[in-house]
PDB file of C-alpha atoms in Angstrom:
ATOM      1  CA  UNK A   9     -20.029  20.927  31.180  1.00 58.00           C
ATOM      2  CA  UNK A  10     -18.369  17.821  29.702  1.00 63.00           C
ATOM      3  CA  UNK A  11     -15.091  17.757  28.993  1.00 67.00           C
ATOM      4  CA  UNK A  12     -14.190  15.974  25.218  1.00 71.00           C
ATOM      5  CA  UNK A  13     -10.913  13.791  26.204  1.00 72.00           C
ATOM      6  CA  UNK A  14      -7.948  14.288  23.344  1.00 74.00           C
ATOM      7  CA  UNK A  15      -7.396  11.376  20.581  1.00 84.00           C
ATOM      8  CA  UNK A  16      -5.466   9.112  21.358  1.00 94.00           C
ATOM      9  CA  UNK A  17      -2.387   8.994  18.519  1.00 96.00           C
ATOM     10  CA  UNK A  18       1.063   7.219  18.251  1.00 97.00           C
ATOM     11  CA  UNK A  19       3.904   7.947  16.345  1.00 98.00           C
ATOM     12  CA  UNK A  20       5.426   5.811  14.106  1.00 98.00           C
ATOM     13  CA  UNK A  21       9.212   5.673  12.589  1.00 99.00           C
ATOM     14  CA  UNK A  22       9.043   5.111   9.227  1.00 99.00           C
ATOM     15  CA  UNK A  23      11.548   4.758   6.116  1.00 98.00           C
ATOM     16  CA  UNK A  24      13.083   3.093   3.158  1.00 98.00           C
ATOM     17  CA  UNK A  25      14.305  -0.105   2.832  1.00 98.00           C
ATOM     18  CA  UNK A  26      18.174   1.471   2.412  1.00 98.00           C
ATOM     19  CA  UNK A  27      17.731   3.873   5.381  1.00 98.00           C
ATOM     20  CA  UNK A  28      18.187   7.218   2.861  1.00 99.00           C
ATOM     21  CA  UNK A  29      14.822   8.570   3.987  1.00 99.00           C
ATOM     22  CA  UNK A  30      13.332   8.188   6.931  1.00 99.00           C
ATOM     23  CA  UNK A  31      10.354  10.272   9.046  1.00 99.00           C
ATOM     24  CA  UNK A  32       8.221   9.670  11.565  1.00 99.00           C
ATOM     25  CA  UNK A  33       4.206   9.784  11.187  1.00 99.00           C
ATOM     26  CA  UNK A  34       1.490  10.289  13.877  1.00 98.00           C
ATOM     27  CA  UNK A  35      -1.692   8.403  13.834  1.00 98.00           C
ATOM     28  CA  UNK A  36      -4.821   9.453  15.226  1.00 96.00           C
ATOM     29  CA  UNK A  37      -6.559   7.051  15.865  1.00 96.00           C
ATOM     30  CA  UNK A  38      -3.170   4.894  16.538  1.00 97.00           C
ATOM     31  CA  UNK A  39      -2.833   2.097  13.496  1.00 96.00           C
ATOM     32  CA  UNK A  40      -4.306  -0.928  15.887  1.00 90.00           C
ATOM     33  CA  UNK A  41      -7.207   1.017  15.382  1.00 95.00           C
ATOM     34  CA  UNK A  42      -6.989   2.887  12.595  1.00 95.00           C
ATOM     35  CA  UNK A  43      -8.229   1.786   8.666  1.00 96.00           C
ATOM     36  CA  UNK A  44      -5.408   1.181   6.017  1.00 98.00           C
ATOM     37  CA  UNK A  45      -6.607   2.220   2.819  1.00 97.00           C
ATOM     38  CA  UNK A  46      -5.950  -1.180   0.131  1.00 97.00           C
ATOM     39  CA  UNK A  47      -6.587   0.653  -3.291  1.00 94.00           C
ATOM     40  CA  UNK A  48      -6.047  -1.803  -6.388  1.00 93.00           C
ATOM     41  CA  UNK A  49      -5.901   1.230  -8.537  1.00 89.00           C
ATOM     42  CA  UNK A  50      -2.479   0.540 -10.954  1.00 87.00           C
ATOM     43  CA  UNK A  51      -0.247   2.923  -8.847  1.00 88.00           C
ATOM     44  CA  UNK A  52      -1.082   1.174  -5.179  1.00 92.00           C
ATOM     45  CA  UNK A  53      -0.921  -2.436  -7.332  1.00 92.00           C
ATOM     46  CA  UNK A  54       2.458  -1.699  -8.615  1.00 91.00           C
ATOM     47  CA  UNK A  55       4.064   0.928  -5.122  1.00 94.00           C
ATOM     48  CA  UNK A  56       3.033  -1.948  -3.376  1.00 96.00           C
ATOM     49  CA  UNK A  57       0.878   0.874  -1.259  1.00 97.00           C
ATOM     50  CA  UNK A  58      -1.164  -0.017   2.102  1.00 98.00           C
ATOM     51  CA  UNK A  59      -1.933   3.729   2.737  1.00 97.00           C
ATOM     52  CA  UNK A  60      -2.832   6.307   5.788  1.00 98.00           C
ATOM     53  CA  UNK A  61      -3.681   9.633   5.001  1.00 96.00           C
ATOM     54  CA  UNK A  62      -2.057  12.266   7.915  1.00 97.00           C
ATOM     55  CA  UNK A  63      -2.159  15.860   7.173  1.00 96.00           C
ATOM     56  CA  UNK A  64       1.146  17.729   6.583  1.00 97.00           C
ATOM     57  CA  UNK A  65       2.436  18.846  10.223  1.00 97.00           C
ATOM     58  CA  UNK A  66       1.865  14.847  11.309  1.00 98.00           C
ATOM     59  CA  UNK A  67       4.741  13.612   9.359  1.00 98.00           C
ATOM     60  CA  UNK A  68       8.249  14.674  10.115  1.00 99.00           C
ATOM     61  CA  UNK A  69      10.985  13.816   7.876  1.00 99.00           C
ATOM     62  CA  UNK A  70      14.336  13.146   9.268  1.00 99.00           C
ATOM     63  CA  UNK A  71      17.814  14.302   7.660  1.00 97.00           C
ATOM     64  CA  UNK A  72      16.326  15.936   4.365  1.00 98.00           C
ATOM     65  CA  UNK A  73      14.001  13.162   3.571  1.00 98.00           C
ATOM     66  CA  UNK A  74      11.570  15.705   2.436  1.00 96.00           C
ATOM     67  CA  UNK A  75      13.789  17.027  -0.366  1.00 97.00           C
ATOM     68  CA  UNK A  76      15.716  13.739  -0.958  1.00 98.00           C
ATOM     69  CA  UNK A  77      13.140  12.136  -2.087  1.00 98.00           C
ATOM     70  CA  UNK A  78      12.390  11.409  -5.581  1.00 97.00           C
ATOM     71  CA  UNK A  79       8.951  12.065  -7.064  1.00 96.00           C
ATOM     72  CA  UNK A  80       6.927  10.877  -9.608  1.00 93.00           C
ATOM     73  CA  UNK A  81       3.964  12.503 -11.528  1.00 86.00           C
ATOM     74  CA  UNK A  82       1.304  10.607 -14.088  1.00 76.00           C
ATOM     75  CA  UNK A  83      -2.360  10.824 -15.135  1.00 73.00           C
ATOM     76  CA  UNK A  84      -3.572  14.232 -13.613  1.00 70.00           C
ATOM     77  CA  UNK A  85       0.000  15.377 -12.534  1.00 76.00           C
ATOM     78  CA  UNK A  86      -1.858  16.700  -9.251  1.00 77.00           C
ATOM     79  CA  UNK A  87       0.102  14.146  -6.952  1.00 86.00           C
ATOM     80  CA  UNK A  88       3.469  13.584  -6.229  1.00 91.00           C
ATOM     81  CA  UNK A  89       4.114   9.816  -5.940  1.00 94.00           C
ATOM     82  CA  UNK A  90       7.186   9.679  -3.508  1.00 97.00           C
ATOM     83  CA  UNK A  91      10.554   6.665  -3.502  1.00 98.00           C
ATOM     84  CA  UNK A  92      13.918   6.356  -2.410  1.00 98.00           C
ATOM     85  CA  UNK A  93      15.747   7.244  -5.369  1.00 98.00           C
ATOM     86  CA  UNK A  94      18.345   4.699  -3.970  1.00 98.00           C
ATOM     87  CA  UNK A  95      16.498   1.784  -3.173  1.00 98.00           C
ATOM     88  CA  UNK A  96      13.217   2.313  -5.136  1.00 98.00           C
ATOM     89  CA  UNK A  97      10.738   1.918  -1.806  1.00 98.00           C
ATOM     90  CA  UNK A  98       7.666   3.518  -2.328  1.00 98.00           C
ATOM     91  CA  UNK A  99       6.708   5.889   0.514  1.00 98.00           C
ATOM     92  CA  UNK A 100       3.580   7.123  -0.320  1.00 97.00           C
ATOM     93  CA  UNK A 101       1.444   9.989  -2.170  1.00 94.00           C
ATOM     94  CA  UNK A 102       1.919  14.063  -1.352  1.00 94.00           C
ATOM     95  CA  UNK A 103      -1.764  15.294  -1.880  1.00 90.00           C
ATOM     96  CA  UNK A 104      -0.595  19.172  -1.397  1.00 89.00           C
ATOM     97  CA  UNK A 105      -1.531  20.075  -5.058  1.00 82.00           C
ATOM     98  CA  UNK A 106      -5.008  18.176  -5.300  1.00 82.00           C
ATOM     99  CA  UNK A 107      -5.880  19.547  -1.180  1.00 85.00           C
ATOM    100  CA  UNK A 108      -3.606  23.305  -1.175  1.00 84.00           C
ATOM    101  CA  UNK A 109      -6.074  24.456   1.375  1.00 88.00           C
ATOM    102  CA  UNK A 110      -5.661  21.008   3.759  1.00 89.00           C
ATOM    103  CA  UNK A 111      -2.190  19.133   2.609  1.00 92.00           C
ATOM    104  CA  UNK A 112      -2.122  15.723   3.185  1.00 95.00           C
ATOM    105  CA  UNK A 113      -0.194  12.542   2.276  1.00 96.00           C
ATOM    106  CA  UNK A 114      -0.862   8.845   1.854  1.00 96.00           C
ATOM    107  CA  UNK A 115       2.022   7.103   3.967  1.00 98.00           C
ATOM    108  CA  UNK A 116       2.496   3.445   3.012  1.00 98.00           C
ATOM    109  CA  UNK A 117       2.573   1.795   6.132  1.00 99.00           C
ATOM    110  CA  UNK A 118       4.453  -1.159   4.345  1.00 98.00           C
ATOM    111  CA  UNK A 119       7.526   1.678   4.881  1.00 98.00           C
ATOM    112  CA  UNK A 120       6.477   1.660   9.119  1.00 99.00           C
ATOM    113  CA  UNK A 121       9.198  -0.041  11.296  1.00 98.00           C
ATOM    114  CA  UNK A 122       8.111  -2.936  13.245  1.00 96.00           C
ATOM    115  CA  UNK A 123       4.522  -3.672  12.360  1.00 96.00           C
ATOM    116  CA  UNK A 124       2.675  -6.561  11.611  1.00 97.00           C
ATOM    117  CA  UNK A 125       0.492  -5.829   8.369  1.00 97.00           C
ATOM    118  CA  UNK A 126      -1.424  -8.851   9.286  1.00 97.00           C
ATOM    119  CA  UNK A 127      -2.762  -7.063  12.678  1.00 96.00           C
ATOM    120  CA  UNK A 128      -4.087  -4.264  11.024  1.00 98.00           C
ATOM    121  CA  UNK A 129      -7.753  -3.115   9.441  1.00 97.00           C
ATOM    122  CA  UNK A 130      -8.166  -2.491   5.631  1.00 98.00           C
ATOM    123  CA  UNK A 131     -10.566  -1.098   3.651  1.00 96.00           C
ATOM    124  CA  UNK A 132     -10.309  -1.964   0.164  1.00 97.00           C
ATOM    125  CA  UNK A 133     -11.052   0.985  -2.526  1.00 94.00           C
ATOM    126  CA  UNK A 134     -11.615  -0.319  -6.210  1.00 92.00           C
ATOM    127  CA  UNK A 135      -9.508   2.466  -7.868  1.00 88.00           C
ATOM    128  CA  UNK A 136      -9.041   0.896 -10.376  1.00 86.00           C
ATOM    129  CA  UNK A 137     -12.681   1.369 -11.627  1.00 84.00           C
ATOM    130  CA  UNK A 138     -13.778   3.784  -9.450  1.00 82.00           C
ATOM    131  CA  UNK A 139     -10.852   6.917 -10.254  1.00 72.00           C
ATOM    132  CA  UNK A 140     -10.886   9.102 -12.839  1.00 64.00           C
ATOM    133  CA  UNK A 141     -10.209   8.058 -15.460  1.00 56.00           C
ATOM    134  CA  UNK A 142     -10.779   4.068 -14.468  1.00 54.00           C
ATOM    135  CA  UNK A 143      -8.689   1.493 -15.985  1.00 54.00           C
ATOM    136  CA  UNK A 144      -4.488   0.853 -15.629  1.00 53.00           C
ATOM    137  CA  UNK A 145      -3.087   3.837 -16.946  1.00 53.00           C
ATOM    138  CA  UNK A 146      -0.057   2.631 -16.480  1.00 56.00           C
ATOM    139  CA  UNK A 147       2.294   4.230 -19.092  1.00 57.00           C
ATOM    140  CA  UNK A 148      -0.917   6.359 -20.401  1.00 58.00           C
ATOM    141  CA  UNK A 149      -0.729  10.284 -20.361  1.00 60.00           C
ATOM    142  CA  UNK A 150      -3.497  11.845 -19.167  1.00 53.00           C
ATOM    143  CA  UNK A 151      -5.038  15.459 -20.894  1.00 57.00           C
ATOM    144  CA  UNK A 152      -5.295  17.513 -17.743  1.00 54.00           C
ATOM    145  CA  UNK A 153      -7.734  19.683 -19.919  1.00 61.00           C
ATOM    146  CA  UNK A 154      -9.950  16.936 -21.115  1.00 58.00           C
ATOM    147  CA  UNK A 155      -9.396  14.398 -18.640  1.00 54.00           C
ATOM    148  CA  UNK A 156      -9.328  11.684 -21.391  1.00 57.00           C
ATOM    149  CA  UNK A 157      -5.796  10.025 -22.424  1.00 56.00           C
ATOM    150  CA  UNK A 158      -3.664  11.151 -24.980  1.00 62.00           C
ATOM    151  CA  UNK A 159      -2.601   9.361 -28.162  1.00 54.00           C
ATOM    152  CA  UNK A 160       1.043   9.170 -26.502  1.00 49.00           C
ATOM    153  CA  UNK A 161       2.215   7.023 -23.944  1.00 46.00           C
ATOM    154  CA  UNK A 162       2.517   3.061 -23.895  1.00 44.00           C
ATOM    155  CA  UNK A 163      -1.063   1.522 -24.421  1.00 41.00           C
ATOM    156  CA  UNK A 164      -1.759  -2.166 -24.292  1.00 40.00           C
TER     157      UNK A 164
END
C-alpha cells in the first residue's frame, strides 16, 4: 500500500513595520509555491493586503501580538481587520467569526520578513465587484439584517 508523503510547509517570521507585533506563519504549500490572494476589494486596496489564508494553529504570535493588536470591524462586522496600533501596518484579516467551525486568517505577506513579492504567484480576486455588497464601501455601514447600506456613514 502506498504511502502519501507529508506537505511540504515553511515557516515564515512575520511582523509590523515598528516590531510591536510579530508571529510566525506556516505555509503549506511553502510561498515559492503557494498562490497570494491580490483582492482589489476597498479594504485589500487601501491595507495594502497580498493575502494567505492559514488556519488558526499555523500562526503563532510572539510576545502578546495576538491581544496587542488593534482591530477593525466594517460592512458585515464578521471579520476582524488586524494593525499595529503603533505603526498602522496592516497584518491581515481574522476569519474566526465568518468560519467558527474552521478559523482562519488572511496574513498579508507584505508583513513576511525577507521576501521578494516579485517572486511570488498571485491570483487576483475582483472584490470589489464580486463581494457582498460590491462597490467601495469605504466609510459605508452595512445592515447586517438586510445586507444593504445604511443611510449613515460617509457616501461619495
Amino acid at each position: 500500500m502506498a504511502t502519501e508523503e507529508p506537505k511540504a510547509e515553511a515557516t515564515y517570521e512575520a511582523g509590523c513595520h515598528c516590531g510591536y507585533i510579530s508571529l510566525s506563519v506556516t505555509l503549506s504549500p511553502p510561498l515559492p509555491e503557494h498562490e497570494v490572494l491580490h483582492c482589489n476589494c476597498s479594504i485589500c486596496r487601501r491595507g495594502g493586503y497580498l493575502l494567505v489564508y492559514p488556519f488558526h494553529p499555523k500562526v503563532t504570535w510572539h510576545h502578546d501580538s495576538e491581544k496587542r493588536v488593534s482591530r477593525y470591524e466594517f460592512n458585515t462586522k464578521s471579520r476582524d481587520h488586524m494593525f499595529c496600533p503603533k505603526c498602522g501596518a496592516s497584518i491581515g484579516i481574522d476569519f474566526e467569526r465568518f468560519k467558527p467551525d474552521k478559523p482562519y486568517y488572511g496574513i498579508s505577506v507584505r508583513q513576511f520578513n525577507d521576501v521578494d513579492l516579485d517572486s511570488l504567484k498571485y491570483k487576483k480576486f475582483d472584490g470589489i465587484h464580486k463581494m457582498v455588497p460590491a462597490g467601495d464601501l469605504s466609510g459605508v455601514e452595512i445592515n447586517t439584517e438586510t445586507g444593504e447600506p445604511t443611510s449613515s456613514g460617509s457616501q461619495k
